[in-house]
XYZ file of C-alpha atoms in Angstrom:
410
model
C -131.128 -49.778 -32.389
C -129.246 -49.835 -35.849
C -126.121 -52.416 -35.826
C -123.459 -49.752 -35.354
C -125.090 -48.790 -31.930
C -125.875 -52.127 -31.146
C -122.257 -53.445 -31.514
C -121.309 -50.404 -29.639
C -123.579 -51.511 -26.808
C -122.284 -54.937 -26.781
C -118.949 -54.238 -26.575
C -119.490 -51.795 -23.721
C -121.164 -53.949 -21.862
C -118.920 -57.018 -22.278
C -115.775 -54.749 -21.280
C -118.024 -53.373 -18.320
C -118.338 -56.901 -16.737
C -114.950 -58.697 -18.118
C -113.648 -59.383 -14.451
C -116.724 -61.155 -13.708
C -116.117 -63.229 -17.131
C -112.467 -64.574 -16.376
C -113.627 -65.228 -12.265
C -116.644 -67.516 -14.027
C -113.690 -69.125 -16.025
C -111.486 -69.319 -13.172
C -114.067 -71.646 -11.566
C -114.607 -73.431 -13.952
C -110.898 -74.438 -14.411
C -110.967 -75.691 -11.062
C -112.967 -78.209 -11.017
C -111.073 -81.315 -12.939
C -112.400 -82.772 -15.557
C -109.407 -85.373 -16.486
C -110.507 -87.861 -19.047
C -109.985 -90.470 -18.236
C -111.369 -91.485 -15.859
C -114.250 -88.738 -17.075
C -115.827 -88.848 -13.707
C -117.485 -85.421 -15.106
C -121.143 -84.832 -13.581
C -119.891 -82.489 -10.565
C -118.241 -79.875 -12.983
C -121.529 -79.858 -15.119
C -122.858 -79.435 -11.164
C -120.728 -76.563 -10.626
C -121.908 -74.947 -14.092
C -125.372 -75.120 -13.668
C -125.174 -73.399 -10.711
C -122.750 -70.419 -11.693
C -125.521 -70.463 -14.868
C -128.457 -70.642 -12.404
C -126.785 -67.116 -10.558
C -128.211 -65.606 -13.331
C -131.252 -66.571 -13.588
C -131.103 -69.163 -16.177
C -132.842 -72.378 -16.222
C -130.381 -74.647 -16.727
C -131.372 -78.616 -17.895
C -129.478 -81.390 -16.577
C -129.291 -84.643 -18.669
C -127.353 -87.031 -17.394
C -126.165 -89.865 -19.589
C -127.142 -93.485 -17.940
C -124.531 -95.175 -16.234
C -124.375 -98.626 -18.183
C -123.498 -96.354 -21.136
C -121.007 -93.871 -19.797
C -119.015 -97.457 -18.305
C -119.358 -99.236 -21.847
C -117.866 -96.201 -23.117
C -114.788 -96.036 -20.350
C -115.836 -93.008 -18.614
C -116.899 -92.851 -15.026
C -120.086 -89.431 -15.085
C -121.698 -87.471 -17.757
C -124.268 -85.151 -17.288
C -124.605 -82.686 -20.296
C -126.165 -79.186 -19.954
C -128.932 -77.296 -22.329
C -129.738 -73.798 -21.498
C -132.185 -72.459 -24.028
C -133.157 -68.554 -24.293
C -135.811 -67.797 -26.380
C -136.440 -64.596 -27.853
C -139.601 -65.141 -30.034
C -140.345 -66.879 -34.147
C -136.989 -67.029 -35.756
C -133.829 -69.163 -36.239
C -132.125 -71.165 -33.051
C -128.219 -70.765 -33.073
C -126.650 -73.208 -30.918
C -123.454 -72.681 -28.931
C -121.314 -75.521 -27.939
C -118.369 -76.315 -25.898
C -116.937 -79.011 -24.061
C -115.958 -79.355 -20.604
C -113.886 -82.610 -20.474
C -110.013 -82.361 -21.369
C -107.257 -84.769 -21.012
C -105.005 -85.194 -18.065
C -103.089 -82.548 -17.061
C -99.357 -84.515 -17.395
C -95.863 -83.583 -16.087
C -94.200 -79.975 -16.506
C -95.934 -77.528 -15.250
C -95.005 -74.211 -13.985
C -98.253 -73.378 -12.504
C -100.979 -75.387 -11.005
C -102.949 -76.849 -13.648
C -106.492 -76.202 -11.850
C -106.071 -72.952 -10.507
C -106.477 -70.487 -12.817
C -103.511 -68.407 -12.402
C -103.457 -65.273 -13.797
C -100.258 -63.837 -15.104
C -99.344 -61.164 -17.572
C -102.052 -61.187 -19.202
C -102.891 -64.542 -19.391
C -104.662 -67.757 -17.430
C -103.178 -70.313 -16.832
C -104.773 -73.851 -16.270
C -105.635 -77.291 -18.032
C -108.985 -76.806 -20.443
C -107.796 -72.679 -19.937
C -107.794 -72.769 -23.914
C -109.805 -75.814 -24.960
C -112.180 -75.297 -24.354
C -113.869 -74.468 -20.847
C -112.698 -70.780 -22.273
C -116.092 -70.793 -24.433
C -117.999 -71.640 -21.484
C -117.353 -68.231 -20.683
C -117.464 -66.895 -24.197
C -120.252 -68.144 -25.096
C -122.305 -67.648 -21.849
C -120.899 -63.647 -21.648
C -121.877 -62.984 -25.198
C -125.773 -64.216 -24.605
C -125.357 -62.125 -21.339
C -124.281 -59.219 -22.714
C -126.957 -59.721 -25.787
C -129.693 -59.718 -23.443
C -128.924 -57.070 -21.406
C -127.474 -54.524 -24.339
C -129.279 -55.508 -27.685
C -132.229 -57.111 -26.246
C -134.337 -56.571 -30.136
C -133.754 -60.009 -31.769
C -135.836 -62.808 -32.258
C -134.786 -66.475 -32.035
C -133.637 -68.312 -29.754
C -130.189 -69.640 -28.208
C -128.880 -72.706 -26.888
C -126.304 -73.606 -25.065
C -124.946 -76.641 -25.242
C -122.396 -77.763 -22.224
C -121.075 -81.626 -23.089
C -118.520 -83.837 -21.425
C -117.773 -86.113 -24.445
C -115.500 -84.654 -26.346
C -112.217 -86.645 -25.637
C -114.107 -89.877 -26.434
C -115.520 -88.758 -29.555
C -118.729 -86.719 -28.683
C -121.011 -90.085 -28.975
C -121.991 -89.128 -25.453
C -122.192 -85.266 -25.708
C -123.652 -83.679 -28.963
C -124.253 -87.038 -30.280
C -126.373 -88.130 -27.271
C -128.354 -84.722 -27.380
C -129.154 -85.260 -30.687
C -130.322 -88.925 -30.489
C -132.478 -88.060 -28.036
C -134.205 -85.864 -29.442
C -133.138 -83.283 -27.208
C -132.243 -80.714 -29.528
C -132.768 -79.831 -33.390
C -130.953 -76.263 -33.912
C -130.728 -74.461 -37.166
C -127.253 -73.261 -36.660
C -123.931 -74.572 -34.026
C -121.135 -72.667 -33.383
C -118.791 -75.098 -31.504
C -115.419 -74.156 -29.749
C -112.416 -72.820 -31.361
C -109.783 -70.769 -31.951
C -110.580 -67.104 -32.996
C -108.183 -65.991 -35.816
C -109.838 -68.663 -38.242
C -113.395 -70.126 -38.655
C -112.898 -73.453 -39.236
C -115.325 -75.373 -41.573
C -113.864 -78.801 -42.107
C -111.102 -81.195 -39.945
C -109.850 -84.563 -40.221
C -111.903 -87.908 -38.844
C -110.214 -90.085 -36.564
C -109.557 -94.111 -36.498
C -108.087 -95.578 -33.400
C -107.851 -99.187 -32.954
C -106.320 -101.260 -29.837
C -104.909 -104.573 -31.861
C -103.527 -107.159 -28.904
C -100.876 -109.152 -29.979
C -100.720 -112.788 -28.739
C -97.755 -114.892 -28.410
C -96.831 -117.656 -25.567
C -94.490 -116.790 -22.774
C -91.199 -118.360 -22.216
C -88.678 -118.676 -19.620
C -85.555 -116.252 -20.698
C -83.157 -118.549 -20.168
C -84.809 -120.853 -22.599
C -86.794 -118.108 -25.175
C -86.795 -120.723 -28.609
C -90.268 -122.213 -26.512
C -92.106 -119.572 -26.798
C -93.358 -117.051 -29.301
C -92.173 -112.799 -28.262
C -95.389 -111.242 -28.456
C -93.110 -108.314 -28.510
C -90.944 -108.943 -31.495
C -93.875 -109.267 -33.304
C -95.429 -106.247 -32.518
C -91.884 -104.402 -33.129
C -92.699 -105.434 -36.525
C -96.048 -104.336 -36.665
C -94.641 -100.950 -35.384
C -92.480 -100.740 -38.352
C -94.854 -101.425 -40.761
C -96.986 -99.151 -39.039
C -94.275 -95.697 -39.530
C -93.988 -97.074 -42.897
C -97.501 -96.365 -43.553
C -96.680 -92.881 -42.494
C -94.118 -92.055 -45.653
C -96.539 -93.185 -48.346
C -99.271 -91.047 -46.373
C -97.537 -87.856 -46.973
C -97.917 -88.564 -50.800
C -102.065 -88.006 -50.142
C -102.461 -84.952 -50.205
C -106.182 -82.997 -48.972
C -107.736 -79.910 -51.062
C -108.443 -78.610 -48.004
C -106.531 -75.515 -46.760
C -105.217 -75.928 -43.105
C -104.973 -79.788 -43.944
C -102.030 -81.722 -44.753
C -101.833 -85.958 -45.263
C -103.622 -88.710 -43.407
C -101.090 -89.867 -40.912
C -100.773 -92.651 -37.928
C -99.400 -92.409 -34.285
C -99.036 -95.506 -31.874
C -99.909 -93.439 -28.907
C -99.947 -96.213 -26.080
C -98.146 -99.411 -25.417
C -98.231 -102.182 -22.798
C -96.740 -106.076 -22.907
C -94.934 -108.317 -21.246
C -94.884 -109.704 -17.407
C -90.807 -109.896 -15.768
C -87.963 -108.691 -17.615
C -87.156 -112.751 -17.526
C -89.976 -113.686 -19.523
C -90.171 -113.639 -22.954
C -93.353 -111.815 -23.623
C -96.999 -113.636 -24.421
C -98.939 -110.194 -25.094
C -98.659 -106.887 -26.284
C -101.198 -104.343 -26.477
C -101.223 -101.506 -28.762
C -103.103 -98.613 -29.302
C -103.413 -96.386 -32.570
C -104.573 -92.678 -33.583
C -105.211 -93.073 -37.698
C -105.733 -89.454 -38.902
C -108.092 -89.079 -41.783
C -108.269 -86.348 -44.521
C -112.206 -85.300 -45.461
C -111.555 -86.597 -48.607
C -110.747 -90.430 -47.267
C -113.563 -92.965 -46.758
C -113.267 -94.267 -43.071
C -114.141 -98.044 -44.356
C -111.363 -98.228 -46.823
C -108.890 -96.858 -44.257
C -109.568 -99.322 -41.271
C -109.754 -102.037 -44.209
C -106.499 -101.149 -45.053
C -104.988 -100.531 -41.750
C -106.310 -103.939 -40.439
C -104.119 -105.589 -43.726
C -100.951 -103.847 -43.057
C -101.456 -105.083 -39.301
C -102.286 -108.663 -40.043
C -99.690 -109.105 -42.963
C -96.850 -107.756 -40.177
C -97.812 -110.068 -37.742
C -98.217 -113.049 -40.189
C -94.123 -113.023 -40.472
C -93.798 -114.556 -37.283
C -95.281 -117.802 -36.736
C -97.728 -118.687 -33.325
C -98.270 -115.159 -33.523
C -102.473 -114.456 -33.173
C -104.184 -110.437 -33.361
C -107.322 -109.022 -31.695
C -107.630 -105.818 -33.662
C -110.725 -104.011 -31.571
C -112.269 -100.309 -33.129
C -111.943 -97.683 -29.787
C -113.143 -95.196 -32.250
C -114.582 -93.979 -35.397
C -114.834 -90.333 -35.898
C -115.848 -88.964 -39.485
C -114.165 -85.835 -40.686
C -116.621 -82.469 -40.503
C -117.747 -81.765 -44.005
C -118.926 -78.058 -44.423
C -123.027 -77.748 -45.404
C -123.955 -75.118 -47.413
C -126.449 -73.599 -45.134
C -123.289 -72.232 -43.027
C -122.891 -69.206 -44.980
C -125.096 -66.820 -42.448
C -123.284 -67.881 -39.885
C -119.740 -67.468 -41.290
C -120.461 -64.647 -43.456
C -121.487 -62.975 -39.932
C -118.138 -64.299 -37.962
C -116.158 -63.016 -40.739
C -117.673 -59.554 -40.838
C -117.364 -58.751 -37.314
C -113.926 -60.523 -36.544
C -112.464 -58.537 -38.889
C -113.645 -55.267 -36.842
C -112.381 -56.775 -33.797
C -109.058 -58.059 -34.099
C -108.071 -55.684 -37.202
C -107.594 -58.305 -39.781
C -109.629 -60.756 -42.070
C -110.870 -64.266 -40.512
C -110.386 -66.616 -42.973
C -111.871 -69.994 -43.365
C -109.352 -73.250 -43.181
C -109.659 -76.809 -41.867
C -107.897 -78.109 -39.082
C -105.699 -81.395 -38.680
C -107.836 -82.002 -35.134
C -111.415 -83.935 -34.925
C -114.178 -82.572 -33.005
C -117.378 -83.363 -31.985
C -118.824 -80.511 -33.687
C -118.889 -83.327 -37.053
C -122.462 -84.702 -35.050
C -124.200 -81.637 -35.873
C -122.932 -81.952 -39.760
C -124.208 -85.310 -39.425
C -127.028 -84.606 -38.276
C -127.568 -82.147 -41.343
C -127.233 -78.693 -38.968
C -124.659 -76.543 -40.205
C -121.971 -76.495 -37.855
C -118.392 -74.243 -37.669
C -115.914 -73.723 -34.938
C -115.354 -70.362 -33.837
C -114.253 -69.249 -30.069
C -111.687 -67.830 -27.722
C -107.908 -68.658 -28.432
C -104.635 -68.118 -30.196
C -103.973 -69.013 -33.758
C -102.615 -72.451 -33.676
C -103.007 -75.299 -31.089
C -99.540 -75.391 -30.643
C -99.561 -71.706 -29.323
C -102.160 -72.510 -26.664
C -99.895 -75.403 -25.171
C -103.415 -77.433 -25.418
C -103.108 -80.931 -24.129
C -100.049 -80.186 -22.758
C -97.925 -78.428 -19.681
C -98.746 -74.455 -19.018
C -101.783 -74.337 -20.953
C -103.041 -70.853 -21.218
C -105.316 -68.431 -22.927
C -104.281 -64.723 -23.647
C -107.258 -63.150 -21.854
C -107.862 -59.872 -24.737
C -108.475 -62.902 -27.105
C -110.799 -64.154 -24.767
C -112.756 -60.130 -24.507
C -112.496 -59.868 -28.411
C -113.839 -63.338 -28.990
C -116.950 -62.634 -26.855
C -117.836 -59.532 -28.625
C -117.565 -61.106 -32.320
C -119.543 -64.034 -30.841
C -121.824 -61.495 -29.359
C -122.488 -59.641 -33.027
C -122.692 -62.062 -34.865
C -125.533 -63.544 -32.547
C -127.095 -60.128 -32.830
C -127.172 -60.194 -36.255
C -127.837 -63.696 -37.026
C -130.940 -62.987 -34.685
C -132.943 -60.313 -36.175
């Protein structure tokens, strides 16, 4: 079968059993998979068996409990399906099935999977429980229309993604579980993306000694303190915008104080503040520099006010995905065929967002991200109310993803 029949065939075939596609996504969606808590071994139960209804073997590998609570999660249990088709390269496919809370605002149910014009509706709808069911439809409809390759596939289901992927890819990796050649990991599919920024967060306590309000001079306000560690903080953010990336699709490094708790009565003047940080990081930055620097700006801040004392605690350290050379096959291939699909090139850009797709990078296995969705975050109302996924971007994704597989597997 030349390549112009056997796209033909995959394309049929994929449009022949697209109802079936968006019902596997529909239950998907409804099982919850908020993180936190991350209590998120029953949906990888659910998955396995919607896998094993077609006759896959599907490997459980659950992640032991002492380290999914050290992390602040409650259940992992990650998912490898492997197809083999014979000598050749293995291509692995991953997505992840954990997502944050679902929040206030919704118009819809957020684990439902409602279905209106034209588009589903639910929490991980876009990101990215949709390439479950892209990636799972396009080795379907490989097998079943352009069975000729050689190979292998993997698929590679992970609840660790929210966290920083330590307990997903990461863990798969360590183990020894898995060694692909290739890993396509979930995305958006009007843009391959080859590089993103890493991620810093930091929880820094701020200590002070509580105080009766009526008599505040005998005690130190953990708060005022940390009001001016807040300040220097969004200070930090106007020189960032002066460090610029090379990196199309990235802007500046940049900082957001995403949580905040303190204080006891609104009578006490208060002994401890807890704050936690989101540092953004441009490829080009070196992740021991920027915490170096970060922990300065905190401590000089805090040094202002005296009887002030800091915990400054690292929740996470996520490197920024550097592209390897030895991803040209597979966006050379993603290029060729989106650009039959949806009509118009398929460029390659970086993304502001960190993923866990950096492991496989680090791990030296050329990794991009590539999958069902809109063409911005934003768009796809990800990580917050009404998320959604245009379903015809979910069809056309599965049949590029389904090429280029075809091609990469020859």
């Amino acid at each position: 079968m030349n390549h112009d029949n056997a796209n033909a065939a995959l394309d049929a075939w994929i449009d022949a059993h697209f109802d079936e596609q968006v019902a596997f996504l529909r239950e998907l969606i409804r099982v919850p998979t908020d993180t936190p808590p991350g209590d998120n071994a029953p949906h990888a139960q659910r998955t396995a068996e919607l896998l094993g209804a077609f006759g896959w073997q599907v490997e459980r590998h659950p992640v032991p409990a002492a380290e999914v609570q050290a992390a602040g999660l409650t259940s992992i249990t990650n998912l490898i399906v492997r197809r083999r088709y014979g000598a050749g390269r293995t291509v692995a496919l991953n997505a992840h099935g954990d997502v944050v809370p679902p929040g206030e605002g919704w118009s819809k149910p957020p684990y439902e999977g409602v279905i209106e014009d034209g588009r589903i509706y639910g929490r991980a709808a876009a990101v990215s429980k949709s390439d479950f069911a892209t990636y799972v439809f396009a080795v379907r409809a490989l097998e079943a229309a352009a069975p000729a390759v050689r190979g292998a596939v993997e698929l590679h289901f992970t609840y660790d993604e929210e966290f920083g992927g330590e307990l997903g890819p990461g863990w798969l990796l360590r183990q020894g579980l898995t060694r692909p050649d290739l890993a396509l990991c979930a995305s958006f599919s009007y843009q391959i993306v080859t590089a993103h920024n890493g991620c810093l967060q930091l929880e820094v306590t701020v200590h002070g000694r509580m105080a009766h309000a009526a008599i505040p001079h005998t005690g130190v306000d953990a708060l005022q303190a940390a009001t001016r560690i807040l300040g220097a903080l969004y200070a930090q953010n106007d020189r960032y915008k002066a460090i610029r990336s090379q990196v199309p699709g990235i802007d500046h490094p940049y900082v957001n104080v995403g949580r905040i708790e303190g204080g006891t009565n609104t009578n006490v003047v208060p002994g401890k503040v807890v704050l936690r940080l989101d540092r953004r990081m441009i490829p080009e930055e070196d992740p021991a520099t920027v915490e170096a620097d970060l922990r300065r700006v905190i401590e000089a801040a805090a040094a202002a006010m005296p009887g002030v004392t800091l915990e400054i605690r690292r929740l996470l350290l996520a490197r920024a995905l550097q592209p390897l050379a030895g991803n040209a096959p597979l966006v050379q291939a993603l290029q060729h065929h989106g650009a039959a699909v949806f009509g118009e090139p398929i460029p390659t850009t970086g993304t502001p967002l960190y993923t866990d797709a950096r492991l496989y990078c680090e791990a030296g296995i050329p990794a991009v991200l590539y999958g069902a969705g809109p063409r911005t975050v934003l768009e796809s109302n990800a990580k917050r109310a009404d998320e959604n996924l245009l379903l015809e971007d979910l069809r056309r994704a599965t049949r590029v993803v389904a090429r280029t597989l075809h091609q990469l597997l020859q």
